[in-house]
Coordinates of C-alpha atoms in Angstrom, one line a residue:
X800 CA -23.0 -85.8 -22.5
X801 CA -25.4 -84.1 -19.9
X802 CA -22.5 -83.5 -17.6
X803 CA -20.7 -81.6 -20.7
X804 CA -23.9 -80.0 -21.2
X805 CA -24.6 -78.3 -17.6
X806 CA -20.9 -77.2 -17.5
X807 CA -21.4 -75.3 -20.9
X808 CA -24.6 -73.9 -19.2
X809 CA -22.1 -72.6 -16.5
X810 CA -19.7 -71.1 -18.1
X811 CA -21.9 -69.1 -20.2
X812 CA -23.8 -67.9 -17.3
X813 CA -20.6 -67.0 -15.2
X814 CA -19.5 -64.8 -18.5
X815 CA -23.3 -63.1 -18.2
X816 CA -22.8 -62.2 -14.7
X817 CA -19.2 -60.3 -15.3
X818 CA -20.1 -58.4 -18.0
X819 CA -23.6 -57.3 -15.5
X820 CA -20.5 -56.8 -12.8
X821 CA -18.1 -54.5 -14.8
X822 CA -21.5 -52.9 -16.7
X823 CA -22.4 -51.5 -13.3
X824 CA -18.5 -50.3 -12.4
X825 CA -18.6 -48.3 -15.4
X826 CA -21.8 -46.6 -13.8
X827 CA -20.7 -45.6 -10.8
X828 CA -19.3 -42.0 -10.1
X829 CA -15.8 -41.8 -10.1
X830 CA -14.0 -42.0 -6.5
X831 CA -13.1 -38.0 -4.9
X832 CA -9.2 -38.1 -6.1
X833 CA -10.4 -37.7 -9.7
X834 CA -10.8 -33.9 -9.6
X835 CA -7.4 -33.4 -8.2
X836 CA -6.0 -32.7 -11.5
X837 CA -8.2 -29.8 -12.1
X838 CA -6.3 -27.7 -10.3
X839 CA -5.2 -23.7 -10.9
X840 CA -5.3 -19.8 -10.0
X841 CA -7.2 -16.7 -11.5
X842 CA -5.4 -13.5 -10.9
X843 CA -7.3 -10.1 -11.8
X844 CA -4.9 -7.2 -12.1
X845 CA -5.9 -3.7 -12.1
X846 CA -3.8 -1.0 -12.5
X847 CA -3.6 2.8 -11.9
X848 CA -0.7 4.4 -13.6
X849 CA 0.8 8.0 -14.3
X850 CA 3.6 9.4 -15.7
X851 CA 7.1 7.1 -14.2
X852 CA 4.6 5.6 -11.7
X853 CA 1.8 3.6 -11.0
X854 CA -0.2 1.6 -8.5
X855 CA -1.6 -2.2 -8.7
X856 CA -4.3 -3.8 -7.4
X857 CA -4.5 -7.4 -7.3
X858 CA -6.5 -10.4 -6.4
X859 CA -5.2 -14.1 -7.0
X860 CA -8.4 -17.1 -6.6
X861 CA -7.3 -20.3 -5.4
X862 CA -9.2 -22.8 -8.2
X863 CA -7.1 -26.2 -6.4
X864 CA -6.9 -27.3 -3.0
X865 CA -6.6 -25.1 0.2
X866 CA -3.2 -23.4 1.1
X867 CA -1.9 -22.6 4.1
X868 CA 0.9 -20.2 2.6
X869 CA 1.3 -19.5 -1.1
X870 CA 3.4 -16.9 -3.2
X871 CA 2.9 -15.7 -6.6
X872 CA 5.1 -14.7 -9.4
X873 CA 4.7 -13.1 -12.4
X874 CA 7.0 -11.5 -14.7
X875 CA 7.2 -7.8 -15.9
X876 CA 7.1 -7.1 -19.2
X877 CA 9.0 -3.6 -19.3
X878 CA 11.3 -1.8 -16.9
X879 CA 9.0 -1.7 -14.1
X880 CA 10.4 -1.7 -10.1
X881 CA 8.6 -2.1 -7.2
X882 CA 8.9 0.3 -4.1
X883 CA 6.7 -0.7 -2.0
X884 CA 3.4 -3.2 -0.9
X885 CA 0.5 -4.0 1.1
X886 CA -0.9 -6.9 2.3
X887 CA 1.5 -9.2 0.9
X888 CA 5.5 -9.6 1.0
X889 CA 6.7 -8.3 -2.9
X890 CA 10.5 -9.1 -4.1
X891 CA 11.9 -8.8 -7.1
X892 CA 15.1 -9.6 -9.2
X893 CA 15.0 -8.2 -12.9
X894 CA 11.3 -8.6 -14.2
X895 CA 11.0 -11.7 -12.5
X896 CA 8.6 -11.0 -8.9
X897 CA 7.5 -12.6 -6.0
X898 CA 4.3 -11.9 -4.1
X899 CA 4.6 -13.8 -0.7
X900 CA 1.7 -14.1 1.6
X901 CA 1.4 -12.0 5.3
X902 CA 0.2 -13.6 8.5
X903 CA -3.4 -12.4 8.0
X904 CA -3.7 -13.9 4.5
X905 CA -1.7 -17.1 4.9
X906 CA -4.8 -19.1 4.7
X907 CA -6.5 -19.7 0.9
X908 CA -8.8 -22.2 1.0
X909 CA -10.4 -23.8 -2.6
X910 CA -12.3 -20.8 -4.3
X911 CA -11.1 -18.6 -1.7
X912 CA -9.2 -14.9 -2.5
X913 CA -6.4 -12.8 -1.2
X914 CA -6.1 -9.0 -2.2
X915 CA -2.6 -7.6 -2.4
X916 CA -1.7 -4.1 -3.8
X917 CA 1.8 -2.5 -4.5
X918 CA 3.3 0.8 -5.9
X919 CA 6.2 0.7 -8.3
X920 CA 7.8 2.8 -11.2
X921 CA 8.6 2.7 -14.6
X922 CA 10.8 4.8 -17.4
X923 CA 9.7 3.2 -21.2
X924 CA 6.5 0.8 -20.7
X925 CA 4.5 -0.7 -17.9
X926 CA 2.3 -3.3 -19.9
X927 CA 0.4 -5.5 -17.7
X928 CA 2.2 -8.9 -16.1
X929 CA 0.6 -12.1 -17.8
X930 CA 2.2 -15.0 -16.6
X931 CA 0.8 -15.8 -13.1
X932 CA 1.5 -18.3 -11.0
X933 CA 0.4 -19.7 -7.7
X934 CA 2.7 -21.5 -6.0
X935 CA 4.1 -23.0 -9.1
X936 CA 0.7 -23.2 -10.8
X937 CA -0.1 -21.2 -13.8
X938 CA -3.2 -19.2 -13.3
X939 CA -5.9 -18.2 -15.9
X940 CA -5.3 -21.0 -18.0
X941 CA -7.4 -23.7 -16.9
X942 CA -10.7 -23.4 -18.3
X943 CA -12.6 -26.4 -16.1
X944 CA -11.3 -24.8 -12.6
X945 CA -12.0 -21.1 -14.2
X946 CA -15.4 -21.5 -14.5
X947 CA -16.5 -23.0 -11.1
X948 CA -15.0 -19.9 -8.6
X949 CA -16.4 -17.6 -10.8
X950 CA -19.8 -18.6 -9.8
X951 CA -18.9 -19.4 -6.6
X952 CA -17.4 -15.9 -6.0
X953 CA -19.5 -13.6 -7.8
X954 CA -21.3 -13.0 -4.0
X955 CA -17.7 -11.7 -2.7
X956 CA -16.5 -9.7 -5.8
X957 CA -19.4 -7.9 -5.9
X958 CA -19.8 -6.2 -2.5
X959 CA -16.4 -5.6 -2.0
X960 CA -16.3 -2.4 -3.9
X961 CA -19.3 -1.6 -1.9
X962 CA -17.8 -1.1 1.4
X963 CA -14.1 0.1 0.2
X964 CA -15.3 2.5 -2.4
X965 CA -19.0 4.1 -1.9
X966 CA -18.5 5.3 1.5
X967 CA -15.4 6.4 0.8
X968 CA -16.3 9.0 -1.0
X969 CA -19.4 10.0 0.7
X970 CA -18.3 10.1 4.2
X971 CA -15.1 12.2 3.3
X972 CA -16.9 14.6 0.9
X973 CA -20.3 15.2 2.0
X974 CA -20.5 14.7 5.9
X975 CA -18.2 17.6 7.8
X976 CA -15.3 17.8 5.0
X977 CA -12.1 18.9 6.7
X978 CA -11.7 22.7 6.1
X979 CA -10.8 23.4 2.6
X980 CA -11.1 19.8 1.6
X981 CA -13.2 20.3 -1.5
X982 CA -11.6 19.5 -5.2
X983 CA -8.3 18.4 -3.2
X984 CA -7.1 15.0 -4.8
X985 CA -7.0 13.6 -0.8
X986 CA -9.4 14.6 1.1
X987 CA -9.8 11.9 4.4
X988 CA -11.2 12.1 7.9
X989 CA -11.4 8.0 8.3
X990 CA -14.9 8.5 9.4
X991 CA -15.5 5.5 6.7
X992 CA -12.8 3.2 8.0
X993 CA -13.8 0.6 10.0
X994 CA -12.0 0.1 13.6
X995 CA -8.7 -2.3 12.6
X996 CA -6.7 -2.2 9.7
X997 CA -7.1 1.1 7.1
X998 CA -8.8 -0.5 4.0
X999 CA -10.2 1.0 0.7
X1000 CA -8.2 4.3 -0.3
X1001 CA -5.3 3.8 3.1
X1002 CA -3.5 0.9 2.7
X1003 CA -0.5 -0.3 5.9
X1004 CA 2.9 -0.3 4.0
X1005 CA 6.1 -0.8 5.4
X1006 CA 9.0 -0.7 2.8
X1007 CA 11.5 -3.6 2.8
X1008 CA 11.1 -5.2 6.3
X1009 CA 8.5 -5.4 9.1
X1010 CA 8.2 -5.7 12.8
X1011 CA 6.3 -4.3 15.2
X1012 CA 4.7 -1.2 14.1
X1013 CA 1.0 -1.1 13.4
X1014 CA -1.8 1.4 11.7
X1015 CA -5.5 1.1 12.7
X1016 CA -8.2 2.9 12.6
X1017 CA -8.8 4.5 16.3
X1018 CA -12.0 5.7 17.7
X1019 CA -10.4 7.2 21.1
X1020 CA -8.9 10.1 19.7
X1021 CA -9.8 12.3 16.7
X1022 CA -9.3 16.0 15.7
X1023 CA -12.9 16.0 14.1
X1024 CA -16.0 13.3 13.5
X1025 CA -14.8 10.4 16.0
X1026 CA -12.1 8.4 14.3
X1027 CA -8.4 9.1 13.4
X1028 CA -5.4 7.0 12.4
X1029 CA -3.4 5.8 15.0
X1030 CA 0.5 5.0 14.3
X1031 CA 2.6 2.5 16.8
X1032 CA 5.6 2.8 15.6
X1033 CA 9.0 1.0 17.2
X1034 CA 12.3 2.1 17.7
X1035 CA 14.6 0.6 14.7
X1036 CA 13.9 1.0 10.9
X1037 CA 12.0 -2.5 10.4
X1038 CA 9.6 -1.2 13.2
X1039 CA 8.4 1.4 11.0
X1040 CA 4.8 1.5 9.9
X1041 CA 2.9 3.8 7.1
X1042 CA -0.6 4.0 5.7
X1043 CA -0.7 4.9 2.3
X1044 CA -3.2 6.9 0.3
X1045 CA -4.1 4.9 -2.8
X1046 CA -5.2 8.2 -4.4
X1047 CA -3.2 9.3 -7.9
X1048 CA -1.2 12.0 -6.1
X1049 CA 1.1 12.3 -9.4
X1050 CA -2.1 14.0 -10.6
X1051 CA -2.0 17.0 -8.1
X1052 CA 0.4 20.3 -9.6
X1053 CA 2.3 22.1 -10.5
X1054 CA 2.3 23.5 -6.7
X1055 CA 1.1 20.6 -4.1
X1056 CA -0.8 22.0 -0.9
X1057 CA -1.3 19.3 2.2
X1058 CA -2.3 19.8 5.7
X1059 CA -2.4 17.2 8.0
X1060 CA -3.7 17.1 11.3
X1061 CA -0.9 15.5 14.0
X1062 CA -1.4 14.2 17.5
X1063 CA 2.1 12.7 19.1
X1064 CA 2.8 11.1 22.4
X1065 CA 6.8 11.8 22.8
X1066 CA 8.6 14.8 21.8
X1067 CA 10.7 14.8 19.0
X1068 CA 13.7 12.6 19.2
X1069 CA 17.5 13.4 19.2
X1070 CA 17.9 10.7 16.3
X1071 CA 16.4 11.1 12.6
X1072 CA 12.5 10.4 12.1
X1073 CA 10.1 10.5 9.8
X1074 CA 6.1 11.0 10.1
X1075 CA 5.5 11.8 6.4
X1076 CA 7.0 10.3 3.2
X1077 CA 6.4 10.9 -0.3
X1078 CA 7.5 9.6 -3.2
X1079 CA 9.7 12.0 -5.5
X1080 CA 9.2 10.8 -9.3
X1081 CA 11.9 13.4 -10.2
X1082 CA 14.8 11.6 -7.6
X1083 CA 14.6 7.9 -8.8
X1084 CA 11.3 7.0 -6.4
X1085 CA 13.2 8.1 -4.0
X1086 CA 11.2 9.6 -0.6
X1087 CA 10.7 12.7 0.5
X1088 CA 10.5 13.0 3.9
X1089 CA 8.6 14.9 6.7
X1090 CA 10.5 14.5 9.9
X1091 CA 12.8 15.6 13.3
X1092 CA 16.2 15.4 14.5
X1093 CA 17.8 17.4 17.2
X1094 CA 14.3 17.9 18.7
X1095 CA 13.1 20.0 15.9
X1096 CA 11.3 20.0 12.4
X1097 CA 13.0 19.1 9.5
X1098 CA 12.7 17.8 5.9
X1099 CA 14.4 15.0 4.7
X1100 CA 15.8 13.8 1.2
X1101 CA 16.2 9.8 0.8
X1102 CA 18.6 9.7 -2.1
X1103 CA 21.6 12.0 -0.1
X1104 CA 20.4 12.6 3.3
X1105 CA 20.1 16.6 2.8
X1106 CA 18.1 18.1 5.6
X1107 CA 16.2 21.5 5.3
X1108 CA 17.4 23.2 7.4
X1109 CA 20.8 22.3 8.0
X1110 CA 21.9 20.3 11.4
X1111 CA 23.7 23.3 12.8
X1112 CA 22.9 25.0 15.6
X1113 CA 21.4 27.5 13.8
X1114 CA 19.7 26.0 11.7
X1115 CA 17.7 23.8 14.2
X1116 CA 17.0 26.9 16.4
X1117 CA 15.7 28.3 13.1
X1118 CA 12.8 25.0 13.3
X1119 CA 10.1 24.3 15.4
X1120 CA 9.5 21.9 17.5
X1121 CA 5.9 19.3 17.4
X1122 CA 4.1 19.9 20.5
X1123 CA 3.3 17.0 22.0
X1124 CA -0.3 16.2 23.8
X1125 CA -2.3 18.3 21.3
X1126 CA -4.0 18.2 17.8
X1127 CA -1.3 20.1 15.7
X1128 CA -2.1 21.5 12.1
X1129 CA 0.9 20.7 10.5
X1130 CA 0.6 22.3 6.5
X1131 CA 3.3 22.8 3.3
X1132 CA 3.5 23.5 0.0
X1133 CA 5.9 22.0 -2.9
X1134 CA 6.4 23.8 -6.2
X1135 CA 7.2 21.1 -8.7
X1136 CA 8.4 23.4 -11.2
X1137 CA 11.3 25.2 -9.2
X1138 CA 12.5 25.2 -6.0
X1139 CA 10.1 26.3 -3.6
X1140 CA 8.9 24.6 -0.5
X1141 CA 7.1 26.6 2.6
X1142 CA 6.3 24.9 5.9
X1143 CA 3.4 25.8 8.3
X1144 CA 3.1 24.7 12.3
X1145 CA -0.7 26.1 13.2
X1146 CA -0.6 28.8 11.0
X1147 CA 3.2 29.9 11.5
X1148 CA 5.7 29.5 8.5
X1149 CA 8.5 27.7 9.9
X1150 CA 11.9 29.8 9.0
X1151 CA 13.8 27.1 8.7
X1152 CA 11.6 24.7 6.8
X1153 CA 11.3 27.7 3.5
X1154 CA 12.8 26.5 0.4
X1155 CA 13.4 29.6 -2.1
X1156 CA 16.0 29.9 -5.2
X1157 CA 17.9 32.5 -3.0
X1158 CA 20.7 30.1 -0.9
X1159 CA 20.5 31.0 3.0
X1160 CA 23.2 30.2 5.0
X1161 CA 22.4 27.6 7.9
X1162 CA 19.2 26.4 6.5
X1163 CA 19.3 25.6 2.5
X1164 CA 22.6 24.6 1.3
X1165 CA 22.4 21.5 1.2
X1166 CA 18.8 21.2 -0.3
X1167 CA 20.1 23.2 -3.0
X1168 CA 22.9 20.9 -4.5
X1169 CA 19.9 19.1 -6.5
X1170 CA 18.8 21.3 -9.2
X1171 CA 15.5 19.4 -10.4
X1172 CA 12.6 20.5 -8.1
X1173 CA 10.6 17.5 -6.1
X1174 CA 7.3 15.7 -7.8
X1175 CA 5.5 13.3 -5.3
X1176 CA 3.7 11.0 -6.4
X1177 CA 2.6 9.7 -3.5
X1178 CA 1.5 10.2 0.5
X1179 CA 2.0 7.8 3.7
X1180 CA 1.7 8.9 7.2
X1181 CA 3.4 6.7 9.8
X1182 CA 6.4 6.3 11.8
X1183 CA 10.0 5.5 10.9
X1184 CA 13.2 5.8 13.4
X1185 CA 16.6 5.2 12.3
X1186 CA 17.9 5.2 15.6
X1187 CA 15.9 3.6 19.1
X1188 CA 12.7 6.1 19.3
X1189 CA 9.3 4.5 19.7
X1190 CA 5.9 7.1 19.3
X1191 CA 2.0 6.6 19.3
X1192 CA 0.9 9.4 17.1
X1193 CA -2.3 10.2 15.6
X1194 CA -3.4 12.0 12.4
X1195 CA -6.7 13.3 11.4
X1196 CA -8.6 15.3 8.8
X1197 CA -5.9 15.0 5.9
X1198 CA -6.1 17.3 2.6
X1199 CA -3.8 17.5 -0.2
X1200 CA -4.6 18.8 -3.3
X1201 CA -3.4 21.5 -6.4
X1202 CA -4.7 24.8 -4.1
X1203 CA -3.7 26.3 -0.6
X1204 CA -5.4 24.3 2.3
X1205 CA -6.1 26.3 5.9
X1206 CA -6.1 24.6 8.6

């Protein structure tokens, strides 16, 4: 009977002792692989539109585990196209659109951010995209992942605008303003740009492909203050490289005035270039293009490949060529409401660069066969060959705006 006794004793202490064990599992924190499943994205999407055209800002927070590489998609909600990007890799079939990561940004650790921006148009609507997702994860839905980054991140949100945005504005403005820079819509020196990449109201774009062009901010060469753009550009369309104002140039009319200051390394090519392209809201998106071919000035239209003035012999004895070596003021005007377009080399009207309604023989014609006049709705300086031509060119003190410009 005492035998059966002691075992009794022992059982019932062995059953104490497990319940103490598993008591004490059940306090212990719960091993690192728990949070894995709180995983997600936040995307903040700001954009800036006008009429058939618009801009976008965005930034996309990593709320899981680090990437090394990530695209987003989204769909749009209305007829919206994109034409072209920065900072990121954008394609798109129907509404549906891809955002795909560049060398720089490849890298997104946990709670980290990449900024991306892109310029697109649009006929009937342009509501804002709401369907993000990171690499296959849907972003702002996940209210547990949401709420950490935001704290984390509120340090890096908030002095971003500082740098990008204040001193924009005050350098340009107040501090030696290019000559007849004031009330223009662009108004830029790049005294506020740090050396490297353009940031803040220039942004490096090149449409469809890229190689080995590049756009930084140079501090060897400038027409005034003591830093310029500076264009590589390669021979070979996907070497081509532009910096793109961010400003709402669809707002500037009916008559758009620029002047841009040019510095450029090689004369002007036998083959088609192009220095300067805008955007024409009136031709499908479509560029406008500010240019050479046959060693001479010319303008160029995207959507049929009219020239002003005409590839004859006359008509490119009627151009100019860009001096190389030297700061060149390089100025024009656009009527938006008829045709009209007037082209200045320091100071001289270009014969063969004037647009009027009066066809003239060797130098019109062809700009003529489309009836609705040009409205740009946006400005990029850069390089672009569509044959083998390579250039280093500079540009400095840039203006555009609804009122004549000098030089």
């Amino acid at each position: 009977m005492r035998a059966r006794r002691e075992t009794s004793l022992l059982f019932a202490l062995l059953a104490v002792v497990a319940g103490l064990v598993m008591a004490v599992t059940d306090l212990l924190p719960a091993p690192p692989g728990h949070a894995a499943a709180d995983t997600g994205c936040r995307v903040v999407y700001t954009p800036n539109q006008w009429g058939g055209g618009f801009t976008a800002q965005v930034r996309v927070t990593n709320l899981g585990p680090a990437l090394n590489g990530w695209t987003l998609r989204w769909t749009f909600g209305g007829d919206q196209r994109v034409t072209s990007a920065w900072n990121a890799t954008i394609g798109q079939t129907g509404t549906a659109v891809t955002a795909t990561n560049v060398a720089h940004n490849a890298a997104l650790p946990a709670g980290g951010s990449a900024d991306f921006g892109f310029q697109g148009t649009w006929t009937a609507s342009n509501p804002t995209p709401v369907d993000f997702a990171l690499n296959g994860v849907p972003c702002n839905g996940s209210a547990t992942p949401t709420a950490t980054p935001t704290v984390t991140q509120t340090p890096t949100v908030t002095p971003t605008p500082t740098p990008t945005v204040t001193p924009t504005v005050t350098p340009t403005v107040t501090p030696t303003p290019p000559a007849g820079c004031s009330g223009a819509v662009v108004c830029a020196n790049f005294e506020e740009q740090a050396p490297g990449a353009p940031s803040g109201d220039w942004q490096v774009v090149a449409p469809d492909c890229r190689g080995t062009g590049t756009a930084t901010i140079d501090t060897a060469q400038a027409h005034s203050g003591g830093k310029s753009l500076r264009i590589s550009g390669g021979g070979g369309y996907c070497n081509h490289i532009f910096a793109a104002t961010t400003k709402n140039v669809g707002a500037v009319g009916p008559v758009v005035y620029a002047r841009v200051w040019v510095r450029h390394t090689t004369a002007l090519p036998a083959n088609h270039i192009t220095m300067i392209t805008m955007a024409d809201q009136n031709d499908g998106g479509r560029d406008l293009r500010v240019g050479g071919q046959n060693g001479a000035l010319q303008w160029n239209r995207q959507s049929d490949d009219a020239t002003l003035p005409e590839q004859s012999p006359t008509g490119v004895a009627l151009s100019a060529p860009l001096p190389t070596g030297r700061w060149v003021c390089l100025r024009y005007r656009i009527d938006t409401t008829r045709p009209g377009m007037s082209t200045w080399l320091d100071d001289q009207e270009v014969a063969g660069l004037h647009l009027d309604e009066t066809p003239t023989r060797d130098i019109d014609s062809q700009w003529l066969r489309r009836t609705t006049p040009p409205r740009p709705v946006t400005l990029r300086l850069g390089w672009e060959s569509y044959g083998n031509d390579a250039d280093t060119l500079w540009f400095d003190d840039v203006a555009l705006g609804s009122a004549p410009v000098a030089c």
